[in-house]
Amino acid sequence: GENVEQHPSTLSVQEGDSAVIKCTYSDSASNYFPWYKQELGKRPQLIIDIRSNVGEKKDQRIAVTLNKTAKHFSLHITETQPEDSAVYFCAGSDSNYQLIWGAGTKLIIKP
Amino acid sequence: EPEVTQTPSHQVTQMGQEVILRCVPISNHLYFYWYRQILGQKVEFLVSFYNNEISEKSEIFDDQFSVERPDGSNFTLKIRSTKLEDSAMYFCASALRQDTDTQYFGPGTRLTVL
């Protein structure tokens, strides 16, 4: 079955700098890759997603890239702000349409 | 914007007791899911549900778990005989389609088993 690995587990960046979180997946049949942001005690909120027929997608300060050959995808946040501090999860949809989640990255934005 | 809702927000129960967690998915969605998140860990898939039956379930979803859509709006997760290790946040999610479609999450129910 699908396995999703996520790195780093914690990422600390200066406010205004960029943050990059990387994920790899194992199932070449996976075709949907969402990113969720979870603030402490809250529900996961979808921030961006990408489908396997697209290599890159951007929404304002957030972008996701997908390399199907290498089976990895990344989240890029530019001009980070304090409200970007949260735990970010990547996920991959396996051949049974289950969302398999990464372990999460705690993003800390330093003022 | 419509949202998935869940009740209760926090459930405390004694080990061995049965609990029912309730979810109201987004009204025109057809696919429903339960996930579990143990404190500080990743979200884990439990089960997916479509057309009044289970589509997929994970290894976690053993015989003590069951799901039901008792009416046109509610989607429930029952844990028959709770164990200490069932303590977690349980999230319900719904989606309009199954393949490559966004799953919208509810606020979660924090289950504490004593």
mmCIF file of C-alpha atoms in Angstrom, chain A residues 13-61:
data_model
loop_
_atom_site.group_PDB
_atom_site.id
_atom_site.type_symbol
_atom_site.label_atom_id
_atom_site.label_comp_id
_atom_site.label_asym_id
_atom_site.label_seq_id
_atom_site.Cartn_x
_atom_site.Cartn_y
_atom_site.Cartn_z
ATOM 1 C CA VAL A 13 12.140 30.137 9.572
ATOM 2 C CA GLN A 14 12.461 33.865 9.980
ATOM 3 C CA GLU A 15 9.346 35.881 9.214
ATOM 4 C CA GLY A 16 9.450 36.916 5.588
ATOM 5 C CA ASP A 17 11.622 34.011 4.489
ATOM 6 C CA SER A 18 10.420 30.995 2.501
ATOM 7 C CA ALA A 19 9.586 27.562 3.871
ATOM 8 C CA VAL A 20 9.749 24.294 1.977
ATOM 9 C CA ILE A 21 8.291 20.993 3.160
ATOM 10 C CA LYS A 22 8.940 17.799 1.226
ATOM 11 C CA CYS A 23 7.072 14.539 0.902
ATOM 12 C CA THR A 24 7.712 11.303 -0.914
ATOM 13 C CA TYR A 25 5.250 8.571 -1.749
ATOM 14 C CA SER A 26 5.563 4.947 -2.717
ATOM 15 C CA ASP A 27 2.494 4.064 -4.802
ATOM 16 C CA SER A 28 3.003 5.120 -8.407
ATOM 17 C CA ALA A 29 -0.782 4.841 -8.922
ATOM 18 C CA SER A 30 -1.426 7.671 -6.457
ATOM 19 C CA ASN A 31 -2.924 10.598 -8.286
ATOM 20 C CA TYR A 32 -4.071 13.168 -5.744
ATOM 21 C CA PHE A 33 -1.901 15.019 -3.238
ATOM 22 C CA PRO A 34 -3.470 17.486 -0.817
ATOM 23 C CA TRP A 35 -1.760 19.614 1.808
ATOM 24 C CA TYR A 36 -3.516 20.353 5.071
ATOM 25 C CA LYS A 37 -2.751 22.959 7.704
ATOM 26 C CA GLN A 38 -3.686 22.178 11.273
ATOM 27 C CA GLU A 39 -3.576 24.764 14.020
ATOM 28 C CA LEU A 40 -3.456 23.575 17.604
ATOM 29 C CA GLY A 41 -6.703 21.866 18.584
ATOM 30 C CA LYS A 42 -8.369 22.589 15.256
ATOM 31 C CA ARG A 43 -9.441 20.536 12.254
ATOM 32 C CA PRO A 44 -7.110 19.990 9.297
ATOM 33 C CA GLN A 45 -7.818 22.627 6.654
ATOM 34 C CA LEU A 46 -7.019 22.019 3.016
ATOM 35 C CA ILE A 47 -4.657 24.741 1.773
ATOM 36 C CA ILE A 48 -3.725 23.452 -1.643
ATOM 37 C CA ASP A 49 -3.816 20.229 -3.621
ATOM 38 C CA ILE A 50 -2.356 18.896 -6.823
ATOM 39 C CA ARG A 51 -3.379 16.152 -9.188
ATOM 40 C CA SER A 52 -0.999 13.900 -11.036
ATOM 41 C CA ASN A 53 -1.624 15.482 -14.419
ATOM 42 C CA VAL A 54 -0.135 18.762 -13.196
ATOM 43 C CA GLY A 55 3.464 19.530 -12.222
ATOM 44 C CA GLU A 56 2.968 22.724 -10.288
ATOM 45 C CA LYS A 57 0.167 24.752 -8.773
ATOM 46 C CA LYS A 58 0.255 28.135 -7.089
ATOM 47 C CA ASP A 59 -2.173 30.041 -4.913
ATOM 48 C CA GLN A 60 -0.838 33.431 -3.778
ATOM 49 C CA ARG A 61 2.036 32.709 -1.350
#
